[in-house]
Coordinates of C-alpha atoms in Angstrom, one line a residue:
Chain A
M1 CA 2.3 -37.7 -12.4
A2 CA -0.6 -35.8 -10.9
K3 CA -4.0 -37.5 -10.5
K4 CA -7.5 -36.2 -10.7
H5 CA -8.3 -33.9 -7.7
D6 CA -4.6 -33.4 -6.8
Y7 CA -3.7 -29.8 -5.9
V8 CA -1.5 -28.4 -8.7
Q9 CA -0.3 -25.2 -10.2
I10 CA -0.7 -24.2 -13.8
H11 CA 0.7 -21.4 -15.9
R12 CA -0.6 -19.6 -18.9
I13 CA 0.1 -16.6 -21.1
V14 CA -2.5 -13.9 -20.6
L15 CA -1.2 -11.5 -23.3
E16 CA 1.5 -12.1 -25.8
P17 CA 4.0 -9.2 -26.2
D18 CA 2.2 -7.7 -29.2
A19 CA -1.2 -7.7 -27.4
R20 CA 0.1 -5.8 -24.4
A21 CA -0.7 -2.2 -23.5
D22 CA 1.1 0.5 -25.5
T23 CA 2.0 2.6 -22.5
I24 CA 4.3 0.1 -20.7
P25 CA 8.2 0.3 -20.7
E26 CA 10.0 -1.5 -23.5
D27 CA 11.5 -4.2 -21.3
T28 CA 8.1 -5.2 -20.1
H29 CA 6.6 -4.9 -23.5
S30 CA 9.0 -7.4 -25.0
V31 CA 7.8 -10.2 -22.7
P32 CA 4.4 -11.8 -22.3
L33 CA 2.0 -11.2 -19.4
E34 CA 2.0 -14.5 -17.6
M35 CA -0.3 -16.0 -15.0
W36 CA 0.0 -18.8 -12.4
V37 CA -3.0 -20.3 -10.7
K38 CA -3.5 -23.2 -8.3
G39 CA -6.3 -25.6 -8.0
Y40 CA -7.5 -29.2 -8.2
L41 CA -6.7 -31.2 -11.4
N42 CA -9.8 -32.1 -13.5
E43 CA -8.1 -34.7 -15.8
E44 CA -7.7 -38.3 -14.7
S45 CA -3.9 -37.8 -14.7
A46 CA -1.4 -35.4 -16.1
K47 CA 2.3 -34.8 -16.1
I48 CA 4.3 -31.5 -16.0
G49 CA 4.1 -29.7 -19.3
D50 CA 0.6 -31.1 -20.2
E51 CA -2.3 -28.7 -21.1
V52 CA -4.8 -29.2 -18.3
T53 CA -7.9 -27.7 -16.6
I54 CA -8.2 -27.1 -12.9
T55 CA -11.0 -26.2 -10.5
T56 CA -9.7 -23.4 -8.2
R57 CA -10.7 -23.0 -4.6
T58 CA -13.4 -20.6 -5.6
G59 CA -14.7 -23.0 -8.2
R60 CA -13.4 -21.4 -11.3
Q61 CA -12.4 -23.5 -14.3
V62 CA -9.0 -22.4 -15.6
K63 CA -6.9 -23.9 -18.4
G64 CA -3.1 -23.9 -18.5
V65 CA 0.1 -25.8 -18.6
L66 CA 0.8 -28.0 -15.5
V67 CA 4.0 -26.6 -13.9
D68 CA 3.9 -28.0 -10.4
E69 CA 2.3 -30.8 -8.4
A70 CA 1.6 -30.2 -4.7
P71 CA 3.0 -26.6 -4.9
H72 CA 4.5 -25.4 -1.7
Y73 CA 6.3 -22.3 -0.4
T74 CA 10.0 -22.0 0.0
H75 CA 10.4 -18.4 1.1
S76 CA 12.4 -17.9 4.2
F77 CA 14.2 -15.4 6.4
G78 CA 17.0 -15.3 4.0
N79 CA 20.8 -15.5 4.6
L80 CA 22.4 -13.8 7.6
V81 CA 22.7 -10.1 7.1
P82 CA 25.4 -9.2 9.6
E83 CA 24.8 -5.5 9.2
L84 CA 21.5 -5.9 11.2
L85 CA 23.4 -7.3 14.2
R86 CA 25.6 -4.2 14.1
V87 CA 22.5 -1.9 14.0
G88 CA 21.0 -3.6 17.0
D89 CA 24.3 -3.5 18.9
Q90 CA 24.8 0.2 18.0
V91 CA 21.5 1.5 19.1
R92 CA 21.7 -0.4 22.4
G93 CA 25.3 0.9 22.8
I94 CA 24.2 4.5 22.3
L95 CA 21.3 4.3 24.7
F96 CA 22.5 2.0 27.4
G97 CA 26.3 2.3 27.3
E98 CA 29.1 0.4 25.9
E99 CA 28.4 -2.9 27.6
S100 CA 25.0 -3.4 26.2
G101 CA 26.4 -2.6 22.7
E102 CA 29.3 -5.1 23.2
G103 CA 29.5 -6.2 19.6
A104 CA 29.2 -2.8 18.0
K105 CA 32.3 -1.8 16.2
Chain B
M1 CA -19.0 -15.1 -26.7
R2 CA -17.6 -11.8 -25.4
D3 CA -14.5 -10.3 -26.9
T4 CA -11.8 -10.8 -24.4
S5 CA -9.0 -8.9 -26.1
Y6 CA -7.3 -6.2 -24.1
Q7 CA -8.8 -3.3 -26.0
A8 CA -12.4 -4.8 -25.9
V9 CA -12.3 -5.5 -22.1
M10 CA -10.8 -2.1 -21.3
Q11 CA -13.6 -0.5 -23.3
R12 CA -16.2 -2.3 -21.1
K13 CA -14.3 -1.1 -18.0
N14 CA -17.0 1.3 -16.7
E15 CA -19.8 -1.1 -17.3
I16 CA -17.9 -3.9 -15.4
M17 CA -17.1 -1.5 -12.6
K18 CA -20.6 -0.4 -12.1
K19 CA -21.8 -4.0 -11.7
S20 CA -18.9 -5.0 -9.5
V21 CA -19.0 -2.1 -7.0
G22 CA -22.8 -1.5 -7.1
M23 CA -22.2 2.2 -7.4
D24 CA -23.0 4.6 -10.2
Y25 CA -20.1 7.0 -10.2
G26 CA -21.8 9.1 -12.9
K27 CA -24.2 10.7 -10.5
Y28 CA -21.3 12.6 -8.8
E29 CA -19.9 14.0 -12.0
S30 CA -20.4 17.7 -12.9
G31 CA -19.4 17.1 -16.6
S32 CA -16.4 19.2 -16.0
I33 CA -13.4 18.8 -13.7
A34 CA -15.3 19.0 -10.4
F35 CA -17.1 16.0 -8.9
D36 CA -19.0 15.7 -5.7
Y37 CA -16.5 14.0 -3.4
E38 CA -18.3 14.5 -0.1
G39 CA -21.6 13.4 -1.7
M40 CA -19.9 10.2 -2.8
M41 CA -18.4 9.6 0.6
R42 CA -21.8 10.3 2.3
D43 CA -23.6 7.8 0.0
T44 CA -21.6 4.9 1.4
G45 CA -24.3 5.1 4.0
Y46 CA -22.0 4.4 6.9
T47 CA -21.4 6.8 9.7
I48 CA -18.3 6.6 11.7
D49 CA -20.3 4.9 14.5
E50 CA -21.5 2.3 12.0
V51 CA -18.0 1.7 10.7
I52 CA -16.7 1.1 14.2
R53 CA -19.7 -1.3 14.9
I54 CA -19.1 -3.3 11.7
Q55 CA -15.4 -3.5 12.4
K56 CA -16.0 -4.6 16.0
G57 CA -18.1 -7.4 14.6
F58 CA -15.0 -8.7 12.9
S59 CA -12.8 -8.1 16.0
I60 CA -11.0 -5.2 14.1
G61 CA -9.7 -2.0 15.6
D62 CA -9.2 -0.7 19.1
T63 CA -5.5 -1.4 18.7
R64 CA -3.1 -0.1 21.3
I65 CA -1.1 3.1 21.0
M66 CA 2.3 2.4 22.4
E67 CA 4.8 5.0 23.5
L68 CA 8.3 4.3 22.1
K69 CA 10.3 5.5 25.1
N70 CA 13.6 4.1 23.9
I71 CA 13.3 5.2 20.3
T72 CA 12.3 8.7 21.7
A73 CA 15.4 8.6 23.9
L74 CA 17.6 7.7 20.9
A75 CA 16.1 10.6 18.9
R76 CA 16.8 12.9 21.8
K77 CA 20.5 11.7 21.8
C78 CA 20.5 12.9 18.1
A79 CA 18.6 16.2 18.7
K80 CA 19.5 19.6 20.0
P81 CA 18.9 20.2 23.8
G82 CA 15.2 20.5 24.5
K83 CA 14.2 18.9 21.3
G84 CA 12.8 15.4 20.6
A85 CA 9.1 14.9 20.8
R86 CA 7.6 11.8 22.4
I87 CA 7.1 9.2 19.7
F88 CA 4.0 6.9 19.7
I89 CA 3.0 4.0 17.4
K90 CA -0.5 2.5 16.8
D91 CA -0.1 -1.2 16.8
E92 CA -2.3 -2.0 13.8
A93 CA -0.4 -5.3 13.3
A94 CA -2.6 -6.5 16.2
N95 CA -5.6 -6.6 13.8
P96 CA -6.9 -10.0 12.5
S97 CA -4.9 -9.9 9.3
G98 CA -1.9 -8.2 10.7
S99 CA -2.3 -4.6 9.3
F100 CA -4.6 -1.6 9.3
K101 CA -5.8 -2.7 5.8
V102 CA -8.4 -5.0 7.4
R103 CA -10.3 -1.8 8.4
R104 CA -10.6 -1.1 4.8
A105 CA -11.5 -4.6 3.9
A106 CA -14.2 -4.9 6.6
I107 CA -16.5 -2.2 5.1
S108 CA -16.0 -3.4 1.5
V109 CA -16.8 -7.1 2.4
Y110 CA -19.7 -6.1 4.6
Q111 CA -21.1 -4.1 1.8
A112 CA -20.5 -7.0 -0.7
K113 CA -22.4 -9.4 1.6
K114 CA -25.2 -6.9 2.2
M115 CA -25.7 -6.5 -1.6
G116 CA -25.8 -10.3 -2.1
Y117 CA -22.5 -10.9 -3.8
K118 CA -21.1 -14.4 -3.5
G119 CA -17.5 -13.4 -3.5
V120 CA -15.0 -10.6 -3.7
I121 CA -12.0 -9.9 -5.9
T122 CA -9.2 -7.6 -5.1
A123 CA -6.0 -6.6 -6.9
T124 CA -3.1 -6.2 -4.6
S125 CA 0.3 -7.6 -3.9
G126 CA 0.2 -6.1 -0.4
N127 CA -1.4 -6.5 3.0
Y128 CA -4.8 -5.6 1.6
G129 CA -5.1 -9.1 0.1
A130 CA -4.7 -10.8 3.4
A131 CA -7.1 -8.3 4.9
V132 CA -9.8 -9.1 2.3
A133 CA -9.2 -12.8 2.7
S134 CA -9.5 -12.5 6.5
V135 CA -12.8 -10.7 6.4
C136 CA -14.1 -13.0 3.7
A137 CA -13.3 -15.9 5.8
M138 CA -15.3 -14.4 8.7
A139 CA -18.2 -13.4 6.4
G140 CA -18.4 -16.7 4.5
L141 CA -17.7 -15.1 1.1
K142 CA -15.4 -16.4 -1.6
C143 CA -12.2 -14.4 -2.2
I144 CA -9.8 -14.0 -5.1
V145 CA -6.6 -12.0 -4.7
V146 CA -4.8 -11.0 -7.9
Q147 CA -1.1 -10.2 -7.4
E148 CA 1.6 -8.7 -9.5
C149 CA 4.2 -11.2 -8.3
F150 CA 6.9 -12.4 -10.6
D151 CA 9.3 -10.9 -13.2
S152 CA 9.7 -12.6 -16.6
K153 CA 12.2 -15.0 -15.1
G154 CA 9.6 -16.2 -12.6
K155 CA 11.4 -14.6 -9.7
G156 CA 9.3 -13.1 -7.0
Q157 CA 9.9 -10.7 -4.1
P158 CA 9.9 -12.7 -0.9
E159 CA 7.5 -10.1 0.6
I160 CA 4.9 -10.7 -2.1
I161 CA 5.3 -14.5 -1.9
E162 CA 4.6 -14.4 1.8
K163 CA 1.5 -12.3 1.2
A164 CA 0.3 -15.0 -1.3
R165 CA 0.9 -17.6 1.4
K166 CA -1.1 -15.7 3.9
C167 CA -4.0 -15.1 1.6
E168 CA -4.1 -18.9 0.8
A169 CA -3.8 -19.7 4.4
L170 CA -7.0 -17.6 5.0
G171 CA -8.8 -19.6 2.2
A172 CA -8.4 -17.2 -0.7
E173 CA -7.6 -18.1 -4.3
V174 CA -4.5 -16.3 -5.4
V175 CA -3.9 -15.5 -9.0
Q176 CA -0.3 -14.5 -9.6
L177 CA 0.8 -12.4 -12.6
S178 CA 4.1 -11.2 -14.1
V179 CA 4.9 -7.5 -14.0
G180 CA 2.6 -5.0 -15.8
P181 CA -0.3 -2.7 -15.3
E182 CA -2.5 -5.0 -17.4
L183 CA -3.2 -6.8 -14.2
F184 CA -6.2 -4.5 -14.2
Y185 CA -7.4 -6.2 -17.5
S186 CA -7.1 -9.7 -15.8
V187 CA -9.1 -8.4 -12.9
L188 CA -11.9 -7.0 -15.2
L189 CA -12.1 -10.4 -16.9
M190 CA -12.4 -12.2 -13.6
L191 CA -15.1 -9.8 -12.4
E192 CA -17.1 -10.5 -15.5
E193 CA -16.5 -14.2 -15.2
T194 CA -17.5 -14.5 -11.5
G195 CA -19.9 -11.6 -10.9
Y196 CA -18.0 -10.9 -7.7
F197 CA -17.7 -7.6 -5.8
N198 CA -14.7 -5.5 -6.6
A199 CA -13.1 -4.7 -3.3
S200 CA -11.0 -2.0 -4.7
L201 CA -8.8 -0.1 -2.3
Y202 CA -10.2 3.1 -3.6
T203 CA -14.0 2.8 -3.1
P204 CA -15.7 5.0 -0.5
F205 CA -16.3 1.9 1.5
G206 CA -12.5 1.2 1.8
I207 CA -11.7 4.8 2.8
A208 CA -14.6 5.0 5.3
G209 CA -13.1 1.9 6.9
V210 CA -9.8 3.7 7.6
E211 CA -11.6 6.7 9.2
S212 CA -12.0 4.7 12.4
L213 CA -8.2 4.6 12.7
G214 CA -7.9 8.4 12.9
Y215 CA -11.0 8.6 15.1
E216 CA -9.4 6.1 17.6
I217 CA -6.1 7.9 17.7
A218 CA -7.9 11.1 18.8
H219 CA -10.0 9.4 21.5
Q220 CA -7.2 7.1 22.8
F221 CA -4.8 10.1 23.0
R222 CA -7.3 12.2 24.9
K223 CA -8.1 9.4 27.3
D224 CA -4.5 8.2 28.0
Y225 CA -2.5 11.4 27.6
N226 CA -5.1 14.2 28.1
C227 CA -4.1 15.9 24.9
D228 CA -4.3 15.8 21.1
P229 CA -1.3 14.6 19.2
D230 CA 0.7 17.4 17.5
V231 CA 1.7 15.4 14.5
V232 CA 0.4 12.2 12.8
V233 CA 2.7 10.5 10.3
C234 CA 1.2 8.2 7.7
S235 CA 3.1 5.8 5.4
N236 CA 1.9 6.8 2.0
A237 CA 1.3 4.9 -1.2
G238 CA -2.1 5.1 -2.9
G239 CA -3.2 7.7 -0.3
G240 CA -6.1 5.8 1.3
N241 CA -4.3 5.4 4.6
L242 CA -3.6 9.1 4.9
T243 CA -7.1 10.1 3.6
G244 CA -9.0 7.9 5.9
T245 CA -6.9 8.6 9.0
A246 CA -7.1 12.4 8.4
R247 CA -10.9 12.2 7.9
G248 CA -11.3 10.2 11.0
L249 CA -9.2 12.7 13.0
M250 CA -11.4 15.5 11.7
K251 CA -14.5 13.7 12.7
A252 CA -13.2 13.6 16.2
N253 CA -12.5 17.3 15.9
C254 CA -8.8 16.7 16.2
H255 CA -6.4 18.6 14.0
P256 CA -2.8 17.6 14.2
Q257 CA -0.3 18.3 11.4
I258 CA -0.7 15.4 8.9
V259 CA 2.6 14.2 7.4
A260 CA 2.9 11.7 4.5
A261 CA 6.0 9.6 4.4
S262 CA 7.2 7.5 1.5
V263 CA 10.3 5.5 0.7
N264 CA 12.3 7.2 -2.0
L265 CA 12.4 4.9 -5.1
K266 CA 13.3 7.7 -7.5
G267 CA 14.5 6.4 -10.9
L268 CA 12.8 3.0 -10.7
H269 CA 10.0 2.5 -13.1
M270 CA 7.0 0.7 -11.4
A271 CA 6.0 -1.1 -14.6
S272 CA 9.5 -2.3 -15.5
D273 CA 10.1 -6.0 -15.7
T274 CA 13.9 -5.7 -15.1
Q275 CA 13.6 -3.2 -12.2
F276 CA 10.8 -5.1 -10.5
N277 CA 13.1 -7.1 -8.2
R278 CA 15.5 -4.2 -7.6
K279 CA 13.0 -2.5 -5.3
S280 CA 13.3 -3.5 -1.6
F281 CA 9.9 -2.0 -0.8
T282 CA 6.8 -3.2 -2.6
T283 CA 4.6 -0.4 -1.0
S284 CA 4.8 2.9 0.9
H285 CA 7.1 4.2 -1.8
T286 CA 7.2 7.2 -4.0
G287 CA 6.5 5.1 -7.1
F288 CA 2.9 4.9 -5.9
G289 CA 2.9 7.9 -3.5
M290 CA 3.7 10.7 -6.0
P291 CA 1.5 9.6 -8.9
F292 CA -1.5 8.9 -6.7
A293 CA -1.2 12.2 -4.9
T294 CA -1.0 14.2 -8.1
N295 CA -3.6 12.1 -10.0
P296 CA -5.7 10.0 -7.6
D297 CA -8.2 9.0 -10.3
R298 CA -5.6 6.8 -12.0
S299 CA -6.8 4.0 -9.7
D300 CA -9.0 1.1 -10.6
V301 CA -12.3 2.9 -10.0
P302 CA -13.7 5.9 -11.9
R303 CA -13.2 8.2 -8.9
S304 CA -10.9 7.4 -6.1
A305 CA -12.1 8.0 -2.6
A306 CA -8.4 8.3 -1.6
R307 CA -7.5 12.0 -2.2
P308 CA -4.4 12.6 0.0
L309 CA -3.6 16.2 -1.1
R310 CA -6.8 17.3 0.5
Y311 CA -5.4 16.5 3.9
M312 CA -1.7 16.4 3.7
D313 CA 0.2 19.3 5.3
R314 CA 3.7 18.0 4.5
Y315 CA 5.2 15.2 2.4
V316 CA 8.6 13.7 3.3
T317 CA 10.7 10.9 1.8
V318 CA 13.0 8.6 3.6
N319 CA 15.5 6.1 2.1
Q320 CA 15.3 2.3 2.1
G321 CA 18.4 1.9 4.4
E322 CA 16.9 4.3 6.9
V323 CA 13.6 2.3 7.2
F324 CA 15.5 -1.0 7.5
Y325 CA 17.7 0.6 10.3
I326 CA 14.7 1.9 12.2
T327 CA 12.9 -1.5 11.9
E328 CA 15.9 -3.1 13.5
A329 CA 16.1 -0.4 16.2
L330 CA 12.4 -1.0 16.9
A331 CA 13.1 -4.6 17.5
S332 CA 16.3 -4.0 19.5
L333 CA 15.1 -1.1 21.6
E334 CA 11.4 -1.7 22.0
G335 CA 11.1 -5.5 21.7
L336 CA 8.7 -5.0 18.7
E337 CA 9.3 -7.0 15.6
K338 CA 7.3 -5.5 12.8
G339 CA 7.3 -5.5 9.0
P340 CA 9.5 -2.8 7.4
A341 CA 7.0 -1.2 5.0
G342 CA 4.8 0.0 7.9
N343 CA 7.9 1.5 9.5
T344 CA 8.3 4.1 6.7
A345 CA 6.4 6.6 8.8
L346 CA 8.5 5.6 11.9
A347 CA 11.8 6.4 10.1
A348 CA 10.3 9.8 9.2
A349 CA 8.9 10.4 12.7
F350 CA 12.4 9.7 14.2
Y351 CA 13.7 12.7 12.3
L352 CA 10.6 14.9 12.6
A353 CA 10.6 14.4 16.4
Q354 CA 14.0 16.0 16.5
E355 CA 12.6 19.2 15.0
M356 CA 9.9 19.3 17.7
D357 CA 10.0 20.2 21.4
E358 CA 10.3 17.5 24.1
N359 CA 6.8 18.2 25.4
Q360 CA 5.2 17.6 22.0
T361 CA 3.9 14.3 20.6
I362 CA 4.2 12.6 17.3
V363 CA 2.1 9.5 16.3
V364 CA 3.0 6.8 13.7
Q365 CA -0.4 5.5 12.9
E366 CA 0.4 1.9 11.9
T367 CA 2.6 -1.2 12.3
E368 CA 2.3 -4.3 10.1
Y369 CA 2.9 -8.0 10.8
T370 CA 6.2 -9.6 9.9
G371 CA 7.4 -13.1 9.1
A372 CA 9.3 -15.2 6.6
G373 CA 9.8 -13.1 3.4
K374 CA 8.2 -10.1 5.0
H375 CA 10.9 -9.2 7.4
V376 CA 13.9 -6.9 7.3
N377 CA 16.4 -9.8 7.0
P378 CA 15.0 -11.6 4.0
Q379 CA 14.4 -8.4 2.2
L380 CA 18.0 -7.3 2.6
S381 CA 19.2 -10.8 1.8
F382 CA 17.1 -10.8 -1.4
A383 CA 18.5 -7.4 -2.3
R384 CA 22.0 -8.6 -1.9
E385 CA 21.3 -11.7 -4.0
N386 CA 20.1 -9.3 -6.7
G387 CA 23.3 -7.4 -6.8
I388 CA 22.2 -4.4 -4.6
E389 CA 25.1 -3.1 -2.6
I390 CA 24.3 -2.9 1.1
K391 CA 26.7 -0.9 3.3
F392 CA 26.9 1.6 6.1
G393 CA 27.4 5.2 5.2
N394 CA 25.4 8.4 4.6
P395 CA 21.8 7.5 3.5
D396 CA 21.8 10.6 1.2
E397 CA 24.1 8.7 -1.1
E398 CA 21.7 5.7 -1.6
V399 CA 20.8 5.1 -5.2
P400 CA 17.5 3.1 -5.4
G401 CA 18.0 -0.1 -7.4
K402 CA 21.7 0.1 -6.9
S403 CA 22.4 0.5 -3.2
I404 CA 20.9 0.4 0.2
I405 CA 22.8 2.6 2.7
L406 CA 22.3 1.9 6.4
P407 CA 23.0 5.1 8.3
E408 CA 26.5 5.0 9.9
H409 CA 24.8 6.6 13.0
P410 CA 21.1 7.2 13.7
S411 CA 21.7 10.9 13.6
L412 CA 22.1 10.5 9.8
I413 CA 18.4 9.5 9.4
R414 CA 16.5 12.3 7.7
A415 CA 13.1 13.0 6.4
R416 CA 13.5 15.1 3.2
D417 CA 10.7 17.5 2.4
Y418 CA 9.0 17.3 -0.9
D419 CA 7.9 20.6 -2.3
M420 CA 4.1 20.7 -1.6
E421 CA 3.6 23.6 -4.0
H422 CA 5.1 21.6 -6.8
L423 CA 2.9 18.6 -5.8
R424 CA -0.3 20.8 -5.8
K425 CA 0.6 22.4 -9.1
S426 CA 1.2 18.9 -10.6
Y427 CA -2.2 17.9 -9.4
I428 CA -3.8 20.9 -11.0
K429 CA -1.9 20.4 -14.2
N430 CA -3.1 16.8 -14.4
K431 CA -6.7 17.8 -13.7
I432 CA -7.1 20.7 -16.2
A433 CA -5.5 18.7 -19.0
G434 CA -8.2 18.3 -21.7
F435 CA -10.5 21.1 -20.4
D436 CA -10.6 24.4 -22.2
K437 CA -11.8 26.6 -19.4
P438 CA -12.3 25.5 -15.8
T439 CA -15.7 26.6 -14.4
A440 CA -16.0 28.5 -11.1
E441 CA -17.1 25.3 -9.6
D442 CA -14.0 23.6 -10.9
I443 CA -11.7 26.3 -9.3
K444 CA -13.4 25.8 -6.0
F445 CA -13.1 22.0 -6.3
L446 CA -9.4 22.2 -7.2
A447 CA -8.8 24.5 -4.2
E448 CA -10.4 21.8 -1.9
E449 CA -8.5 19.1 -3.6
T450 CA -5.2 20.8 -3.0
N451 CA -6.0 22.2 0.4
T452 CA -5.4 25.7 -0.9
D453 CA -7.6 28.6 -2.0
C454 CA -9.1 29.9 -5.3
D455 CA -6.3 32.4 -5.7
F456 CA -3.6 29.7 -5.5
V457 CA -5.5 27.6 -8.1
L458 CA -6.0 30.6 -10.5
R459 CA -2.3 31.5 -10.2
A460 CA -1.3 27.9 -10.8
I461 CA -3.5 27.6 -13.9
E462 CA -2.1 30.9 -15.3
E463 CA 1.4 29.6 -14.7
I464 CA 0.7 26.2 -16.3
S465 CA -1.0 27.7 -19.4
K466 CA 2.1 29.9 -20.1

């Protein structure tokens, strides 16, 4: 449950499929244009899925459905991509000789 | 209450633009194809010295040019004897927001503040958002960054998510949208709602801001190496980087060959929801590079100040796997960890250097910051999660959206020439559409726009009309 002034994220549909531009590809035209915005909750309290209003960091009032409380980032450096190790070993091997490119196969 | 439907807002486009950029584009129009480009650029009111002074006030610019001795040595291992120009890179990642884009942002935000705007809006999923946010933070202006960020399943490119984080870290409000060019509609609505300045990438202010980059290259090169560079390579998307850099070089009376480089994303549609996350590059690719070169005025202002065909001597493409490879090589051989997109030009330069003599010089004019999401590893990891095949082999066999082929050996890295004549004719074809007969002024304009002459334009028009 989010309380007034909590930092939250909302979602809203900007354009339904039938209101979208005519010139876009079919796959994009078949789905709505969606928007996600973060800001401080205006209501006394709200739960995920409620229609709410927020005040964004620039002071705009935006309506939408509450989708996240205390939103945070989870992006990372991803899983190991072993090919990159091989690239590094290879270029060192070519330039500085076999020893420096020990792992290169 | 104003009509906020898509059609109604798009019809008010010019009126909204005029208020939000503080410029009347109409005064540069001839009524026909031609328009007064240099007049528009002059009217920014900022000379190159003023641009540099404004940027200095925000601690922007004067970034180092570094000689990549080991990358050069690697290129020489792949080249014929006597070939392999010295490769240099300008470390634009050292700017406040981590890319050259802050040069562009500086002049726009300075102008916005001077004209009394309370805030700035910009539409970008790229480094420009962080750049505008950074300068707004310094100038005490509010900032809204609008991003195309997620597909219809709510999945976002790690690179774009990271840029959202950076904008927020710098105090901006980030509005994230799903895939589609109607992002422009959302931006227009917000411009109307807030009355903020539109820090479009394509205003004369933005392009004037990049001129300092080219100007610096000329002066630094003369000071440190007692010569002018032979070739300057620019990663190319919307064309502003190349346009500004080339104009700055010319203002320093420096005339190297100007090469545009883009990642080849042939076959992927930029407005496709299902293909959105199958691109491993969100910028510096042909999906922006080609359409913006052949039709610059498709941008979000009535007349784009980014007109790359005026300055481009050569346009080459490289493949995704080659850029990832060279990014890793830059880290492993030069100790420089930079974001991949900025290295598009480096991948091209690695090959172009091999065509050149050892005593020649080639400059890659930017680097960009890197970090979680915006690094070669998460981008390849994300591609693999999305079913893209990643393997070693011949990069020529890479199919954008299906595979990323890391070169089996660095000698397989290539820059593939795009036919300039075809590009120029495409541009002319786009421009003359809808006009019965180009005027003499139009012909002269088209020659300037395509860096050709009136004979070329007349022949092209004749060919097109057949």
